[in-house]
């Protein structure tokens, strides 16, 4: 006898052997696939000596709703087939209700005192630990990687893994057993690539979610890297407990805000003064990085708190932020308010150019004048 459970997110069927889940929306199916992947990183994958995540038992925990006793295969954009471990007896109704709640909490989120959070829990039937995140995907993935409270390299935090295990790999024109067979026989699926890039940005998001690098007993430790005898930085949590009082909110930058900011700055980078007609080469940059203080953007203040940078300068500033000390004075920084230091910046550029080309300061100025006259 086939049992069935229907809710606003999916229809789930159980024939006594396996599960079949059909989602109402493809976006919800994508969220389900990512959370299943993150849960697998906790219990079923482990980085090897080459920092590649391979199938191997790791921790006896999971993300609630994504049981390690059920393996899911995506057979279309909105359909998954679930295989239940041989030694597990599935209580279908209880399983369905837990899954409905878990998906709703990370897809629609929950509202607490007017603020929206993505809620999920990690643990097992003995103990569950609740989390409330302002963002999802990258930061949840990072928590699952660092959950063992061990040091992990940049490569490990990028989750370098075979393509066949990534959540967004899915057949597009075939379904059912044929799709699964094609999926696992495709040699291209054996290619190893990273799931997320820029681990430092990932760790910054962890800071925003309630794990601090500050104080005598930081809950997030970053070590190694350039100049410290190590080729890679390592990242480690000292606690899996989240401190909600340390959360730093990041406001969504509206597309209209971006457009108006670029127009106001004449599509010109505030740092290098390069003008780009293509807005894709520009970025709305927080003058004071969000990892330092919450942005609290509004209609009234976004033009003061943001500035236009080109993608290259935005990346340079991000790298600078990684290396600067936590007590750095951003309010008096040329990285935050370059327009206040334009003359000093020009003087520094001329000095560097004169030294590199063995020219006097006056000769360089004359060169600049000639170039300017030729352009006009």
mmCIF file of C-alpha atoms in Angstrom:
data_model
loop_
_atom_site.group_PDB
_atom_site.id
_atom_site.type_symbol
_atom_site.label_atom_id
_atom_site.label_comp_id
_atom_site.label_asym_id
_atom_site.label_seq_id
_atom_site.Cartn_x
_atom_site.Cartn_y
_atom_site.Cartn_z
ATOM 1 C CA UNK A 1 0.000 0.000 0.000
ATOM 2 C CA UNK A 2 1.364 3.404 -1.014
ATOM 3 C CA UNK A 3 1.298 6.124 1.648
ATOM 4 C CA UNK A 4 1.140 9.763 0.614
ATOM 5 C CA UNK A 5 1.799 13.099 2.336
ATOM 6 C CA UNK A 6 0.986 16.466 0.753
ATOM 7 C CA UNK A 7 1.958 19.982 1.860
ATOM 8 C CA UNK A 8 2.614 23.381 0.285
ATOM 9 C CA UNK A 9 6.172 22.407 -0.627
ATOM 10 C CA UNK A 10 5.949 18.841 -1.904
ATOM 11 C CA UNK A 11 4.070 15.599 -2.344
ATOM 12 C CA UNK A 12 5.837 12.633 -0.741
ATOM 13 C CA UNK A 13 5.022 8.980 -1.455
ATOM 14 C CA UNK A 14 6.236 5.805 0.253
ATOM 15 C CA UNK A 15 5.639 2.355 -1.257
ATOM 16 C CA UNK A 16 7.132 0.439 1.664
ATOM 17 C CA UNK A 17 10.538 0.219 -0.026
ATOM 18 C CA UNK A 18 11.509 3.647 -1.334
ATOM 19 C CA UNK A 19 10.425 7.274 -1.332
ATOM 20 C CA UNK A 20 9.378 9.622 -4.110
ATOM 21 C CA UNK A 21 9.166 13.376 -3.558
ATOM 22 C CA UNK A 22 7.794 15.921 -6.041
ATOM 23 C CA UNK A 23 8.290 19.620 -5.288
ATOM 24 C CA UNK A 24 5.874 22.386 -6.235
ATOM 25 C CA UNK A 25 8.742 24.724 -7.143
ATOM 26 C CA UNK A 26 12.135 24.129 -8.691
ATOM 27 C CA UNK A 27 13.668 26.697 -6.296
ATOM 28 C CA UNK A 28 12.424 24.700 -3.334
ATOM 29 C CA UNK A 29 13.870 21.537 -4.885
ATOM 30 C CA UNK A 30 17.238 23.313 -5.197
ATOM 31 C CA UNK A 31 17.124 24.262 -1.502
ATOM 32 C CA UNK A 32 16.312 20.646 -0.619
ATOM 33 C CA UNK A 33 19.263 19.406 -2.723
ATOM 34 C CA UNK A 34 21.739 21.835 -1.146
ATOM 35 C CA UNK A 35 20.682 20.997 2.414
ATOM 36 C CA UNK A 36 20.957 17.283 1.654
ATOM 37 C CA UNK A 37 24.486 17.931 0.358
ATOM 38 C CA UNK A 38 25.462 19.917 3.475
ATOM 39 C CA UNK A 39 24.059 17.220 5.748
ATOM 40 C CA UNK A 40 26.134 14.663 3.858
ATOM 41 C CA UNK A 41 29.279 16.701 4.506
ATOM 42 C CA UNK A 42 28.620 16.229 8.213
ATOM 43 C CA UNK A 43 28.241 12.472 8.258
ATOM 44 C CA UNK A 44 29.153 10.842 4.952
ATOM 45 C CA UNK A 45 32.123 12.727 3.469
ATOM 46 C CA UNK A 46 35.625 13.501 4.660
ATOM 47 C CA UNK A 47 38.559 15.389 3.089
ATOM 48 C CA UNK A 48 41.455 13.143 2.062
ATOM 49 C CA UNK A 49 45.175 13.973 2.055
ATOM 50 C CA UNK A 50 44.687 15.998 -1.154
ATOM 51 C CA UNK A 51 41.882 18.039 0.466
ATOM 52 C CA UNK A 52 39.271 16.371 -1.760
ATOM 53 C CA UNK A 53 36.006 15.373 -0.067
ATOM 54 C CA UNK A 54 35.355 11.657 -0.583
ATOM 55 C CA UNK A 55 32.625 9.285 0.713
ATOM 56 C CA UNK A 56 33.694 8.281 4.214
ATOM 57 C CA UNK A 57 32.004 8.196 7.634
ATOM 58 C CA UNK A 58 32.732 11.418 9.527
ATOM 59 C CA UNK A 59 30.366 12.497 12.330
ATOM 60 C CA UNK A 60 27.280 10.965 13.914
ATOM 61 C CA UNK A 61 25.154 14.060 13.224
ATOM 62 C CA UNK A 62 22.962 15.372 10.429
ATOM 63 C CA UNK A 63 20.789 18.359 9.545
ATOM 64 C CA UNK A 64 17.336 17.652 10.924
ATOM 65 C CA UNK A 65 15.065 16.580 8.082
ATOM 66 C CA UNK A 66 17.909 15.253 5.946
ATOM 67 C CA UNK A 67 18.518 11.904 7.593
ATOM 68 C CA UNK A 68 21.715 9.989 6.861
ATOM 69 C CA UNK A 69 19.487 6.900 6.678
ATOM 70 C CA UNK A 70 17.877 8.140 3.440
ATOM 71 C CA UNK A 71 19.909 8.701 0.275
ATOM 72 C CA UNK A 72 18.284 10.918 -2.365
ATOM 73 C CA UNK A 73 18.807 10.862 -6.136
ATOM 74 C CA UNK A 74 17.542 13.774 -8.208
ATOM 75 C CA UNK A 75 15.804 12.486 -11.325
ATOM 76 C CA UNK A 76 14.409 15.767 -12.681
ATOM 77 C CA UNK A 77 14.202 19.447 -11.793
ATOM 78 C CA UNK A 78 11.527 18.797 -9.150
ATOM 79 C CA UNK A 79 11.623 15.044 -8.423
ATOM 80 C CA UNK A 80 13.847 13.007 -6.099
ATOM 81 C CA UNK A 81 13.864 9.289 -5.325
ATOM 82 C CA UNK A 82 14.845 8.213 -1.821
ATOM 83 C CA UNK A 83 16.460 4.938 -0.811
ATOM 84 C CA UNK A 84 16.111 3.900 2.824
ATOM 85 C CA UNK A 85 18.902 2.098 4.661
ATOM 86 C CA UNK A 86 18.202 -1.625 5.001
ATOM 87 C CA UNK A 87 18.239 -1.679 8.804
ATOM 88 C CA UNK A 88 15.918 1.323 9.226
ATOM 89 C CA UNK A 89 12.169 1.228 9.805
ATOM 90 C CA UNK A 90 10.625 4.424 8.468
ATOM 91 C CA UNK A 91 7.726 6.004 10.368
ATOM 92 C CA UNK A 92 6.316 7.731 7.310
ATOM 93 C CA UNK A 93 4.019 10.337 8.894
ATOM 94 C CA UNK A 94 6.596 11.439 11.464
ATOM 95 C CA UNK A 95 9.313 11.572 8.794
ATOM 96 C CA UNK A 96 7.088 13.653 6.485
ATOM 97 C CA UNK A 97 6.160 16.212 9.149
ATOM 98 C CA UNK A 98 9.783 16.716 10.183
ATOM 99 C CA UNK A 99 10.794 17.161 6.538
ATOM 100 C CA UNK A 100 7.984 19.652 5.878
ATOM 101 C CA UNK A 101 9.011 21.761 8.866
ATOM 102 C CA UNK A 102 12.717 21.597 7.986
ATOM 103 C CA UNK A 103 12.183 22.636 4.366
ATOM 104 C CA UNK A 104 9.856 25.477 5.333
ATOM 105 C CA UNK A 105 12.339 26.836 7.858
ATOM 106 C CA UNK A 106 15.153 27.134 5.308
ATOM 107 C CA UNK A 107 13.072 27.941 2.224
ATOM 108 C CA UNK A 108 10.588 30.504 3.544
ATOM 109 C CA UNK A 109 12.480 31.189 6.776
ATOM 110 C CA UNK A 110 10.977 32.166 10.122
ATOM 111 C CA UNK A 111 10.105 35.585 11.537
ATOM 112 C CA UNK A 112 11.288 36.510 15.043
ATOM 113 C CA UNK A 113 10.570 39.992 16.406
ATOM 114 C CA UNK A 114 10.143 41.252 12.862
ATOM 115 C CA UNK A 115 13.479 39.845 11.642
ATOM 116 C CA UNK A 116 13.721 37.019 9.123
ATOM 117 C CA UNK A 117 15.967 34.032 9.817
ATOM 118 C CA UNK A 118 16.707 30.722 8.132
ATOM 119 C CA UNK A 119 16.262 28.091 10.835
ATOM 120 C CA UNK A 120 17.724 24.593 10.970
ATOM 121 C CA UNK A 121 19.066 22.103 13.504
ATOM 122 C CA UNK A 122 22.140 19.863 13.597
ATOM 123 C CA UNK A 123 22.498 16.778 15.768
ATOM 124 C CA UNK A 124 20.860 13.379 16.152
ATOM 125 C CA UNK A 125 17.950 11.810 17.995
ATOM 126 C CA UNK A 126 19.802 12.257 21.307
ATOM 127 C CA UNK A 127 20.311 16.021 20.963
ATOM 128 C CA UNK A 128 19.516 18.744 18.427
ATOM 129 C CA UNK A 129 21.183 22.159 18.347
ATOM 130 C CA UNK A 130 19.101 24.953 16.822
ATOM 131 C CA UNK A 131 20.535 27.650 14.540
ATOM 132 C CA UNK A 132 19.155 30.926 13.205
ATOM 133 C CA UNK A 133 21.094 32.299 10.233
ATOM 134 C CA UNK A 134 20.647 35.583 8.390
ATOM 135 C CA UNK A 135 21.939 33.972 5.202
ATOM 136 C CA UNK A 136 21.952 30.437 3.850
ATOM 137 C CA UNK A 137 23.956 28.241 1.477
ATOM 138 C CA UNK A 138 27.594 29.365 1.870
ATOM 139 C CA UNK A 139 27.465 29.996 5.636
ATOM 140 C CA UNK A 140 25.501 26.803 6.394
ATOM 141 C CA UNK A 141 27.977 24.826 4.296
ATOM 142 C CA UNK A 142 30.895 26.376 6.225
ATOM 143 C CA UNK A 143 29.326 25.408 9.551
ATOM 144 C CA UNK A 144 28.976 21.806 8.372
ATOM 145 C CA UNK A 145 32.637 21.715 7.290
ATOM 146 C CA UNK A 146 33.897 23.227 10.569
ATOM 147 C CA UNK A 147 31.447 21.395 12.824
ATOM 148 C CA UNK A 148 34.060 18.829 13.913
ATOM 149 C CA UNK A 149 36.013 21.647 15.680
ATOM 150 C CA UNK A 150 39.160 20.696 13.749
ATOM 151 C CA UNK A 151 41.374 22.901 11.580
ATOM 152 C CA UNK A 152 40.486 22.913 7.892
ATOM 153 C CA UNK A 153 42.519 24.357 5.025
ATOM 154 C CA UNK A 154 41.270 26.810 2.423
ATOM 155 C CA UNK A 155 40.924 23.966 -0.088
ATOM 156 C CA UNK A 156 38.808 21.961 2.339
ATOM 157 C CA UNK A 157 36.549 24.938 3.027
ATOM 158 C CA UNK A 158 36.081 25.398 -0.718
ATOM 159 C CA UNK A 159 34.725 21.817 -0.675
ATOM 160 C CA UNK A 160 36.732 20.382 -3.549
ATOM 161 C CA UNK A 161 34.622 17.380 -4.504
ATOM 162 C CA UNK A 162 33.766 15.146 -7.456
ATOM 163 C CA UNK A 163 31.078 16.654 -9.689
ATOM 164 C CA UNK A 164 28.859 13.590 -9.217
ATOM 165 C CA UNK A 165 28.247 14.489 -5.571
ATOM 166 C CA UNK A 166 27.353 18.158 -6.066
ATOM 167 C CA UNK A 167 23.721 19.086 -5.410
ATOM 168 C CA UNK A 168 23.037 20.955 -8.660
ATOM 169 C CA UNK A 169 24.113 18.152 -10.990
ATOM 170 C CA UNK A 170 20.936 16.669 -12.432
ATOM 171 C CA UNK A 171 19.665 14.965 -15.596
ATOM 172 C CA UNK A 172 17.645 17.284 -17.844
ATOM 173 C CA UNK A 173 16.043 15.101 -20.512
ATOM 174 C CA UNK A 174 15.702 11.656 -18.920
ATOM 175 C CA UNK A 175 14.090 10.468 -15.700
ATOM 176 C CA UNK A 176 13.842 7.461 -13.432
ATOM 177 C CA UNK A 177 16.331 4.587 -13.544
ATOM 178 C CA UNK A 178 17.643 5.682 -16.943
ATOM 179 C CA UNK A 179 18.530 9.102 -15.521
ATOM 180 C CA UNK A 180 20.319 7.676 -12.479
ATOM 181 C CA UNK A 181 22.243 5.210 -14.658
ATOM 182 C CA UNK A 182 23.326 7.977 -17.050
ATOM 183 C CA UNK A 183 24.242 10.224 -14.146
ATOM 184 C CA UNK A 184 26.628 7.775 -12.500
ATOM 185 C CA UNK A 185 28.107 6.371 -15.721
ATOM 186 C CA UNK A 186 28.977 9.802 -17.112
ATOM 187 C CA UNK A 187 32.791 10.045 -16.853
ATOM 188 C CA UNK A 188 32.645 13.840 -16.624
ATOM 189 C CA UNK A 189 31.007 13.463 -13.236
ATOM 190 C CA UNK A 190 34.329 12.214 -11.857
ATOM 191 C CA UNK A 191 35.916 15.639 -12.355
ATOM 192 C CA UNK A 192 36.920 17.278 -9.088
ATOM 193 C CA UNK A 193 36.159 20.974 -8.666
ATOM 194 C CA UNK A 194 35.392 23.332 -5.822
ATOM 195 C CA UNK A 195 31.851 23.949 -4.643
ATOM 196 C CA UNK A 196 32.489 27.420 -3.176
ATOM 197 C CA UNK A 197 35.328 29.847 -3.827
ATOM 198 C CA UNK A 198 36.880 32.543 -1.623
ATOM 199 C CA UNK A 199 37.032 30.787 1.777
ATOM 200 C CA UNK A 200 37.897 34.050 3.512
ATOM 201 C CA UNK A 201 34.548 35.483 2.455
ATOM 202 C CA UNK A 202 32.913 32.315 3.745
ATOM 203 C CA UNK A 203 34.587 32.760 7.130
ATOM 204 C CA UNK A 204 33.534 36.411 7.187
ATOM 205 C CA UNK A 205 29.948 35.188 6.834
ATOM 206 C CA UNK A 206 30.520 32.889 9.809
ATOM 207 C CA UNK A 207 31.610 35.959 11.797
ATOM 208 C CA UNK A 208 28.398 37.656 10.730
ATOM 209 C CA UNK A 209 26.370 34.675 11.922
ATOM 210 C CA UNK A 210 27.718 34.713 15.478
ATOM 211 C CA UNK A 211 31.229 33.235 15.648
ATOM 212 C CA UNK A 212 33.779 35.859 16.597
ATOM 213 C CA UNK A 213 37.539 36.135 15.976
ATOM 214 C CA UNK A 214 37.872 38.789 18.670
ATOM 215 C CA UNK A 215 38.587 38.647 22.398
ATOM 216 C CA UNK A 216 40.603 36.276 24.574
ATOM 217 C CA UNK A 217 38.467 33.249 23.716
ATOM 218 C CA UNK A 218 37.483 33.527 20.045
ATOM 219 C CA UNK A 219 35.026 30.980 18.682
ATOM 220 C CA UNK A 220 36.546 31.284 15.190
ATOM 221 C CA UNK A 221 40.306 30.918 14.693
ATOM 222 C CA UNK A 222 42.164 31.711 11.481
ATOM 223 C CA UNK A 223 45.841 30.745 11.303
ATOM 224 C CA UNK A 224 48.676 30.454 8.829
ATOM 225 C CA UNK A 225 48.771 31.891 5.347
ATOM 226 C CA UNK A 226 51.265 34.127 3.630
ATOM 227 C CA UNK A 227 54.306 35.091 5.708
ATOM 228 C CA UNK A 228 53.588 32.713 8.585
ATOM 229 C CA UNK A 229 55.327 29.575 7.418
ATOM 230 C CA UNK A 230 52.249 28.059 5.821
ATOM 231 C CA UNK A 231 51.053 27.996 2.236
ATOM 232 C CA UNK A 232 47.390 27.988 3.235
ATOM 233 C CA UNK A 233 45.298 29.559 5.914
ATOM 234 C CA UNK A 234 43.438 27.185 8.216
ATOM 235 C CA UNK A 235 40.063 27.762 9.836
ATOM 236 C CA UNK A 236 38.675 26.297 13.028
ATOM 237 C CA UNK A 237 35.666 26.716 15.303
ATOM 238 C CA UNK A 238 36.209 26.343 19.037
ATOM 239 C CA UNK A 239 32.488 25.897 19.628
ATOM 240 C CA UNK A 240 29.475 24.791 17.618
ATOM 241 C CA UNK A 241 27.275 27.057 19.722
ATOM 242 C CA UNK A 242 26.013 30.163 17.967
ATOM 243 C CA UNK A 243 26.053 33.532 19.739
ATOM 244 C CA UNK A 244 23.086 35.453 18.320
ATOM 245 C CA UNK A 245 24.178 38.668 20.047
ATOM 246 C CA UNK A 246 27.238 38.735 17.759
ATOM 247 C CA UNK A 247 25.274 38.451 14.531
ATOM 248 C CA UNK A 248 25.948 41.186 11.987
ATOM 249 C CA UNK A 249 23.100 41.833 9.571
ATOM 250 C CA UNK A 250 23.796 42.488 5.896
ATOM 251 C CA UNK A 251 21.163 44.473 4.054
ATOM 252 C CA UNK A 252 20.157 43.354 0.575
ATOM 253 C CA UNK A 253 21.342 45.984 -1.905
ATOM 254 C CA UNK A 254 18.419 46.688 -4.221
ATOM 255 C CA UNK A 255 19.064 46.756 -7.960
ATOM 256 C CA UNK A 256 17.606 50.276 -8.063
ATOM 257 C CA UNK A 257 20.133 51.366 -5.439
ATOM 258 C CA UNK A 258 22.993 49.946 -7.505
ATOM 259 C CA UNK A 259 21.831 51.746 -10.632
ATOM 260 C CA UNK A 260 21.386 55.087 -8.890
ATOM 261 C CA UNK A 261 24.754 54.730 -7.136
ATOM 262 C CA UNK A 262 26.559 54.042 -10.428
ATOM 263 C CA UNK A 263 24.846 57.009 -12.090
ATOM 264 C CA UNK A 264 25.769 59.268 -9.171
ATOM 265 C CA UNK A 265 29.429 58.173 -9.486
ATOM 266 C CA UNK A 266 29.316 58.385 -13.312
ATOM 267 C CA UNK A 267 30.079 54.663 -13.609
ATOM 268 C CA UNK A 268 33.576 55.444 -12.312
ATOM 269 C CA UNK A 269 35.579 53.517 -9.712
ATOM 270 C CA UNK A 270 36.303 55.651 -6.651
ATOM 271 C CA UNK A 271 39.733 54.059 -6.198
ATOM 272 C CA UNK A 272 41.312 53.756 -9.648
ATOM 273 C CA UNK A 273 39.053 56.325 -11.383
ATOM 274 C CA UNK A 274 38.430 53.983 -14.322
ATOM 275 C CA UNK A 275 35.069 54.489 -16.030
ATOM 276 C CA UNK A 276 33.128 51.424 -17.169
ATOM 277 C CA UNK A 277 30.079 51.682 -19.409
ATOM 278 C CA UNK A 278 29.285 48.054 -18.587
ATOM 279 C CA UNK A 279 27.805 47.989 -15.025
ATOM 280 C CA UNK A 280 28.804 44.320 -14.691
ATOM 281 C CA UNK A 281 32.367 45.552 -14.265
ATOM 282 C CA UNK A 282 31.321 47.612 -11.244
ATOM 283 C CA UNK A 283 30.353 46.720 -7.672
ATOM 284 C CA UNK A 284 28.469 48.591 -4.931
ATOM 285 C CA UNK A 285 31.057 48.571 -2.149
ATOM 286 C CA UNK A 286 30.437 49.117 1.564
ATOM 287 C CA UNK A 287 32.783 51.919 2.629
ATOM 288 C CA UNK A 288 33.155 50.226 6.020
ATOM 289 C CA UNK A 289 33.046 46.433 5.414
ATOM 290 C CA UNK A 290 30.019 44.601 6.781
ATOM 291 C CA UNK A 291 32.326 42.217 8.661
ATOM 292 C CA UNK A 292 33.370 45.245 10.730
ATOM 293 C CA UNK A 293 29.946 46.708 11.397
ATOM 294 C CA UNK A 294 26.351 46.096 10.326
ATOM 295 C CA UNK A 295 25.471 48.190 7.281
ATOM 296 C CA UNK A 296 21.859 49.064 8.237
ATOM 297 C CA UNK A 297 21.188 50.422 4.736
ATOM 298 C CA UNK A 298 18.082 52.531 4.113
ATOM 299 C CA UNK A 299 16.714 54.741 1.357
ATOM 300 C CA UNK A 300 18.125 57.722 3.220
ATOM 301 C CA UNK A 301 21.706 56.518 3.825
ATOM 302 C CA UNK A 302 22.723 53.991 1.144
ATOM 303 C CA UNK A 303 24.420 56.640 -1.034
ATOM 304 C CA UNK A 304 26.574 57.675 1.928
ATOM 305 C CA UNK A 305 27.426 54.156 3.094
ATOM 306 C CA UNK A 306 28.131 52.713 -0.363
ATOM 307 C CA UNK A 307 30.466 53.740 -3.165
ATOM 308 C CA UNK A 308 31.199 52.535 -6.687
ATOM 309 C CA UNK A 309 34.258 50.352 -7.185
ATOM 310 C CA UNK A 310 35.352 48.362 -10.199
ATOM 311 C CA UNK A 311 35.386 44.602 -9.687
ATOM 312 C CA UNK A 312 39.195 44.587 -9.537
ATOM 313 C CA UNK A 313 39.433 47.267 -6.833
ATOM 314 C CA UNK A 314 36.603 45.653 -4.921
ATOM 315 C CA UNK A 315 38.655 42.445 -4.796
ATOM 316 C CA UNK A 316 41.791 44.377 -3.762
ATOM 317 C CA UNK A 317 39.875 45.951 -0.899
ATOM 318 C CA UNK A 318 38.564 42.534 0.160
ATOM 319 C CA UNK A 319 42.111 41.178 0.298
ATOM 320 C CA UNK A 320 43.209 44.214 2.327
ATOM 321 C CA UNK A 321 40.325 43.656 4.765
ATOM 322 C CA UNK A 322 41.450 40.069 5.349
ATOM 323 C CA UNK A 323 44.913 41.172 6.468
ATOM 324 C CA UNK A 324 44.142 44.331 8.434
ATOM 325 C CA UNK A 325 43.981 44.252 12.241
ATOM 326 C CA UNK A 326 40.572 44.361 13.914
ATOM 327 C CA UNK A 327 41.274 47.802 15.432
ATOM 328 C CA UNK A 328 41.985 49.399 12.040
ATOM 329 C CA UNK A 329 40.465 52.903 11.756
ATOM 330 C CA UNK A 330 38.115 52.589 8.794
ATOM 331 C CA UNK A 331 36.642 56.053 9.288
ATOM 332 C CA UNK A 332 40.060 57.536 8.447
ATOM 333 C CA UNK A 333 40.953 55.070 5.720
ATOM 334 C CA UNK A 334 41.575 55.810 2.019
ATOM 335 C CA UNK A 335 40.010 52.411 1.329
ATOM 336 C CA UNK A 336 36.740 53.661 2.820
ATOM 337 C CA UNK A 337 36.806 57.334 1.858
ATOM 338 C CA UNK A 338 39.211 57.635 -1.107
ATOM 339 C CA UNK A 339 37.881 61.058 -2.110
ATOM 340 C CA UNK A 340 39.356 62.508 1.098
ATOM 341 C CA UNK A 341 42.815 61.301 0.115
ATOM 342 C CA UNK A 342 42.855 61.975 -3.636
ATOM 343 C CA UNK A 343 45.736 64.468 -3.595
ATOM 344 C CA UNK A 344 47.803 62.228 -1.323
ATOM 345 C CA UNK A 345 47.067 59.269 -3.609
ATOM 346 C CA UNK A 346 48.168 61.206 -6.699
ATOM 347 C CA UNK A 347 51.376 62.218 -4.949
ATOM 348 C CA UNK A 348 52.094 58.612 -3.964
ATOM 349 C CA UNK A 349 51.460 57.372 -7.519
ATOM 350 C CA UNK A 350 53.786 59.981 -8.999
ATOM 351 C CA UNK A 351 56.488 59.156 -6.446
ATOM 352 C CA UNK A 352 56.295 55.435 -7.230
ATOM 353 C CA UNK A 353 56.360 56.107 -10.969
ATOM 354 C CA UNK A 354 59.352 58.442 -10.687
ATOM 355 C CA UNK A 355 61.315 55.919 -8.641
ATOM 356 C CA UNK A 356 60.465 53.021 -10.945
ATOM 357 C CA UNK A 357 61.468 54.975 -14.064
ATOM 358 C CA UNK A 358 64.335 56.908 -12.478
ATOM 359 C CA UNK A 359 62.793 60.254 -13.326
ATOM 360 C CA UNK A 360 62.478 63.380 -11.278
ATOM 361 C CA UNK A 361 59.146 64.441 -9.849
ATOM 362 C CA UNK A 362 59.007 67.412 -12.258
ATOM 363 C CA UNK A 363 59.794 65.189 -15.275
ATOM 364 C CA UNK A 364 56.884 62.908 -14.406
ATOM 365 C CA UNK A 365 54.531 65.878 -14.128
ATOM 366 C CA UNK A 366 55.688 67.094 -17.542
ATOM 367 C CA UNK A 367 55.022 63.606 -18.976
ATOM 368 C CA UNK A 368 51.516 63.717 -17.561
ATOM 369 C CA UNK A 369 50.933 67.174 -19.034
ATOM 370 C CA UNK A 370 52.049 66.017 -22.509
ATOM 371 C CA UNK A 371 49.778 62.969 -22.336
ATOM 372 C CA UNK A 372 46.863 65.170 -21.295
ATOM 373 C CA UNK A 373 47.530 67.679 -24.098
ATOM 374 C CA UNK A 374 47.766 64.916 -26.712
ATOM 375 C CA UNK A 375 44.435 63.512 -25.610
ATOM 376 C CA UNK A 376 42.830 66.912 -25.988
#
